[in-house]
XYZ file of C-alpha atoms in Angstrom:
248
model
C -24.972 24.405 -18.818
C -28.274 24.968 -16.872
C -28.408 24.113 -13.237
C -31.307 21.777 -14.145
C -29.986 19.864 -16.962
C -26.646 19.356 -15.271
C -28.503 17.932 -12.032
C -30.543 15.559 -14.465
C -27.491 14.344 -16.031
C -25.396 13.248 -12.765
C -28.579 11.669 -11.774
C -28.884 10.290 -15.109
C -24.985 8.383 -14.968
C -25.867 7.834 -11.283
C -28.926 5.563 -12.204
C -26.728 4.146 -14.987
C -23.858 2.791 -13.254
C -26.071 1.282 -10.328
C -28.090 -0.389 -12.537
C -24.622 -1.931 -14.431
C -22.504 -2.049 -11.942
C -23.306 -2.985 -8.735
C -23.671 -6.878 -9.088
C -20.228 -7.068 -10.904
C -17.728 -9.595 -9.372
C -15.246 -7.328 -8.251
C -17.731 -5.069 -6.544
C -19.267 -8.026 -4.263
C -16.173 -9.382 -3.406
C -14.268 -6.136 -2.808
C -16.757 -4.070 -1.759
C -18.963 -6.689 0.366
C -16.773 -10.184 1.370
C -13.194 -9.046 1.549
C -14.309 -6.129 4.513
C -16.061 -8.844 6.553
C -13.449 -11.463 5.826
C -10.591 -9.268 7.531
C -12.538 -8.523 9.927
C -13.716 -12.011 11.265
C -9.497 -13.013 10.229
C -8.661 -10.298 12.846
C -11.066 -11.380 15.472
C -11.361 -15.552 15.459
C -10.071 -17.026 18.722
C -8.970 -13.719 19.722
C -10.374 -12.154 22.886
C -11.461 -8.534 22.009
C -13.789 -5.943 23.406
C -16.059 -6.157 19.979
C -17.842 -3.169 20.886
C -14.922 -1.157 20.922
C -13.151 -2.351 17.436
C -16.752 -2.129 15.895
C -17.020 1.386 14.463
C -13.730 0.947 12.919
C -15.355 -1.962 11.417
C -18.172 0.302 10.026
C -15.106 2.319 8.980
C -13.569 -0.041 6.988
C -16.811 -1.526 5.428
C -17.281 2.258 4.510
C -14.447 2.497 3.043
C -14.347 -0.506 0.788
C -17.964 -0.750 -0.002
C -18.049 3.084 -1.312
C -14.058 2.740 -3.144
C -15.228 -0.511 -4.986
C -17.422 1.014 -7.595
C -15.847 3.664 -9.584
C -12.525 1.637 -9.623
C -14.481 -0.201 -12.621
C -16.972 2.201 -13.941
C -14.254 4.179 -16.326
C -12.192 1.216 -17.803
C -14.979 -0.417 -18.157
C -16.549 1.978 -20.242
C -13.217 2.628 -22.140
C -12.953 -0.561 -23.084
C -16.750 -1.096 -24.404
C -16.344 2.405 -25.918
C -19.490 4.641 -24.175
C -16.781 6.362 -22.460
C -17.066 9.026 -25.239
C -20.545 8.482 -26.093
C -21.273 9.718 -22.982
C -19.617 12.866 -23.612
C -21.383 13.749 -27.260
C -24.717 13.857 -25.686
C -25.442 16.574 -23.577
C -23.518 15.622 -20.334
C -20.632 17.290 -19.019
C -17.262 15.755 -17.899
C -17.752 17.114 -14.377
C -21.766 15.763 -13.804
C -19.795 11.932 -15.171
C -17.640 12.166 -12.544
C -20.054 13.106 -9.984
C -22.545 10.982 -11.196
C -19.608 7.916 -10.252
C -19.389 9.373 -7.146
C -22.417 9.929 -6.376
C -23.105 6.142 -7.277
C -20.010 4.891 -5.190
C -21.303 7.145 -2.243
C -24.770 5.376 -2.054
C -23.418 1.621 -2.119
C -21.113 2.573 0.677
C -23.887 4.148 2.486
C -26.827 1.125 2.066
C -24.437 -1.351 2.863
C -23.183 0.436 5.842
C -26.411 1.356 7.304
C -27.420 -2.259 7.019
C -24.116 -3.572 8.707
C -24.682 -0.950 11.505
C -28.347 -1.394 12.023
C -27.452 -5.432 12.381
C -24.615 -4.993 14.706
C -26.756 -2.785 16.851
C -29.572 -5.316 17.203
C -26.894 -7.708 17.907
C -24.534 -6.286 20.146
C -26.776 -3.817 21.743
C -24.415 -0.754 20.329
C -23.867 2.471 21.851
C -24.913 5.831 19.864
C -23.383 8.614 21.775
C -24.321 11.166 18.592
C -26.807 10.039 16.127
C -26.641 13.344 14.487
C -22.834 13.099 13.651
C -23.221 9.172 12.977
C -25.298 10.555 9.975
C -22.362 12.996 8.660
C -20.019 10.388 9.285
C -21.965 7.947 6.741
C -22.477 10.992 4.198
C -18.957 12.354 4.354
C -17.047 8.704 4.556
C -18.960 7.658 1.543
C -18.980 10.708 -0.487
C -14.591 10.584 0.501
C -13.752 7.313 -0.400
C -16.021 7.080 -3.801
C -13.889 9.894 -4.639
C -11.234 7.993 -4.008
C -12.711 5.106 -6.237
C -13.324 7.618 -8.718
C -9.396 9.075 -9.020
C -8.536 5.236 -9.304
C -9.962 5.286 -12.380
C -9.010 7.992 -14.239
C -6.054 7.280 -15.437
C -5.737 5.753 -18.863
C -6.863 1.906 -18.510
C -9.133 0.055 -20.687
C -8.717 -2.962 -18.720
C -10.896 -3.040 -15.666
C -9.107 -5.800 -13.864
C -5.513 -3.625 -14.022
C -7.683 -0.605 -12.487
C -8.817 -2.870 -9.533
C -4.987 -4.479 -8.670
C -3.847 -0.778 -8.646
C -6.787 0.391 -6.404
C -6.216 -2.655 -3.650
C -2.601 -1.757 -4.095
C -3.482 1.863 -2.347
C -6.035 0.713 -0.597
C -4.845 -2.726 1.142
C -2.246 -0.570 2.982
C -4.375 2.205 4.423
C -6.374 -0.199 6.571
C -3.380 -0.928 8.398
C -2.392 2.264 9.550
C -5.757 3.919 9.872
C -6.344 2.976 13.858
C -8.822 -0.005 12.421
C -6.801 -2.492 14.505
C -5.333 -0.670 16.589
C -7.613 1.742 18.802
C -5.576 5.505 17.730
C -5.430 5.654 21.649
C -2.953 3.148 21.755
C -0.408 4.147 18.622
C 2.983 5.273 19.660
C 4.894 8.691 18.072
C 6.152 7.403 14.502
C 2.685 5.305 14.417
C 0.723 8.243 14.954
C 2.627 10.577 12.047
C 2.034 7.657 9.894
C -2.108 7.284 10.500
C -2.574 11.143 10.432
C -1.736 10.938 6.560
C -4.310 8.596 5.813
C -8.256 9.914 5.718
C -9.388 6.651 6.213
C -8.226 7.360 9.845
C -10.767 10.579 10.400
C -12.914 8.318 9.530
C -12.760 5.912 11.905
C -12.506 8.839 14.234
C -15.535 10.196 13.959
C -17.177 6.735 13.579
C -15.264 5.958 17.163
C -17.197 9.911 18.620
C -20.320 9.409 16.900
C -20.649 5.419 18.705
C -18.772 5.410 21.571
C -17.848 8.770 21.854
C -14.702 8.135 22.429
C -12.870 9.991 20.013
C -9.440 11.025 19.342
C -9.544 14.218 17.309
C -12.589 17.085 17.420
C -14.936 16.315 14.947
C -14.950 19.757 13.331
C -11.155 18.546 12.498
C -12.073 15.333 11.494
C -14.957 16.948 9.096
C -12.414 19.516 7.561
C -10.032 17.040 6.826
C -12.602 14.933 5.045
C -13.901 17.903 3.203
C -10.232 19.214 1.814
C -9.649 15.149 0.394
C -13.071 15.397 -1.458
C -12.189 18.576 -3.356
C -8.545 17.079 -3.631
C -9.638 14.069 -4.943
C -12.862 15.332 -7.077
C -9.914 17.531 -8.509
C -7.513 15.217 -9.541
C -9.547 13.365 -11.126
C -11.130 16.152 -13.014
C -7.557 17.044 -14.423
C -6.058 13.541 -15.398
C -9.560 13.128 -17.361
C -8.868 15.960 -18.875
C -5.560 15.526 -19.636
C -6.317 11.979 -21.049
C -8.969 13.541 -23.323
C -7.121 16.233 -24.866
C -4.565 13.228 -25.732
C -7.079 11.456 -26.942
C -6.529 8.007 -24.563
């Protein structure tokens, strides 16, 4: 396909799906009140340092906010049958999935900027590295919409099924991804545990590019990132596929 038509089409599904799907339920809640309600859970009558614990706040608002879209986009779409409309015109399976992404990665990036840009008036916040603070936001979002968009590939008509199964994976990883507890301060099993999840490179860099008080080098923490987008991007790519050939 040409290089110009293909860019037209992802921005084509991108424009779609923000226009449909950003004021659905299950995006506001997920995506917007349940970050902020864990977060004020973890932190009532509690005397932390809220400077510190704040990037891994932006982390996790990140992480939800840009994972809450392309959980429903698919199934949705399945189930109202466009799904394979979208395919007969000229737009390619790849530029659909991208175009998801792409829409996943920009929610996750307004709302984040807007959170951080608050907290900073507020709390008088630190920026040790505005230039990596501005990967971090790109990477994060573009990561974690992948995610979002692997959620939904498998074969579910039935949005509401998609989204238990996504906070199934994604409840956990918050957990063990140093967002309440600093990485500084995990012990030996604790640590093998967060260095599987990406949501923890992350709140790394989030942690180097605020307080500068980072765990990993970022140039680690930006590979990592990079190898779950193409893993992710992938996967989803082949279970698509696979569901198409089968016809589901």
């Amino acid at each position: 396909m040409d290089l110009r038509i293909f860019a037209r089409s992802v921005l084509l599904v991108t424009e779609k799906n923000m226009r449909i799907y950003y004021y659905k339920g299950a995006v506001v809640i997920f995506g917007l009140l349940f970050p902020f309600i864990m977060f004020l859970t973890f932190f009532i009558g509690r005397n932390l340092n809220l400077i510190l614990f704040f990037p891994a706040f932006l982390g996790m608002m990140l992480f939800f906010s840009s994972s809450s879209t392309g959980p429903l986009i698919t199934p949705w779409e399945k189930r109202e049958k466009t799904y394979e409309r979208l395919l007969s015109l000229p737009v390619t399976l790849e530029s659909i999935i991208l175009g998801d992404i792409l829409a996943g990665s920009l929610f996750g990036i307004v709302i984040t900027t807007i959170v951080w840009s608050a907290g900073s008036l507020i709390l008088h916040l630190p920026l040790s590295n505005p230039g990596l603070l501005v990967v971090t936001l790109l990477l994060g979002a573009f990561t974690f919409a992948s995610l979002g968009t692997l959620l939904s590939s498998p074969a579910m008509n039935n949005p509401s099924n998609v989204m238990m199964v996504s906070n199934l994976i994604r409840l956990p990883l918050i957990f063990v991804s140093g967002i309440f507890i600093p990485l500084n301060q995990l012990g030996d099993w604790e640590w093998m545990l967060t260095s599987l999840s990406p949501l923890t490179y992350l709140v790394d860099l989030f942690n180097g590019a605020i307080n500068g008080n980072a765990v990993y080098p970022a140039v680690l923490d930006v590979i990592v990132l990079v190898i779950v987008i193409l893993l992710f991007i992938l996967c989803a790519k082949l279970i698509q596929q696979y569901n198409l050939s089968k016809g589901i």
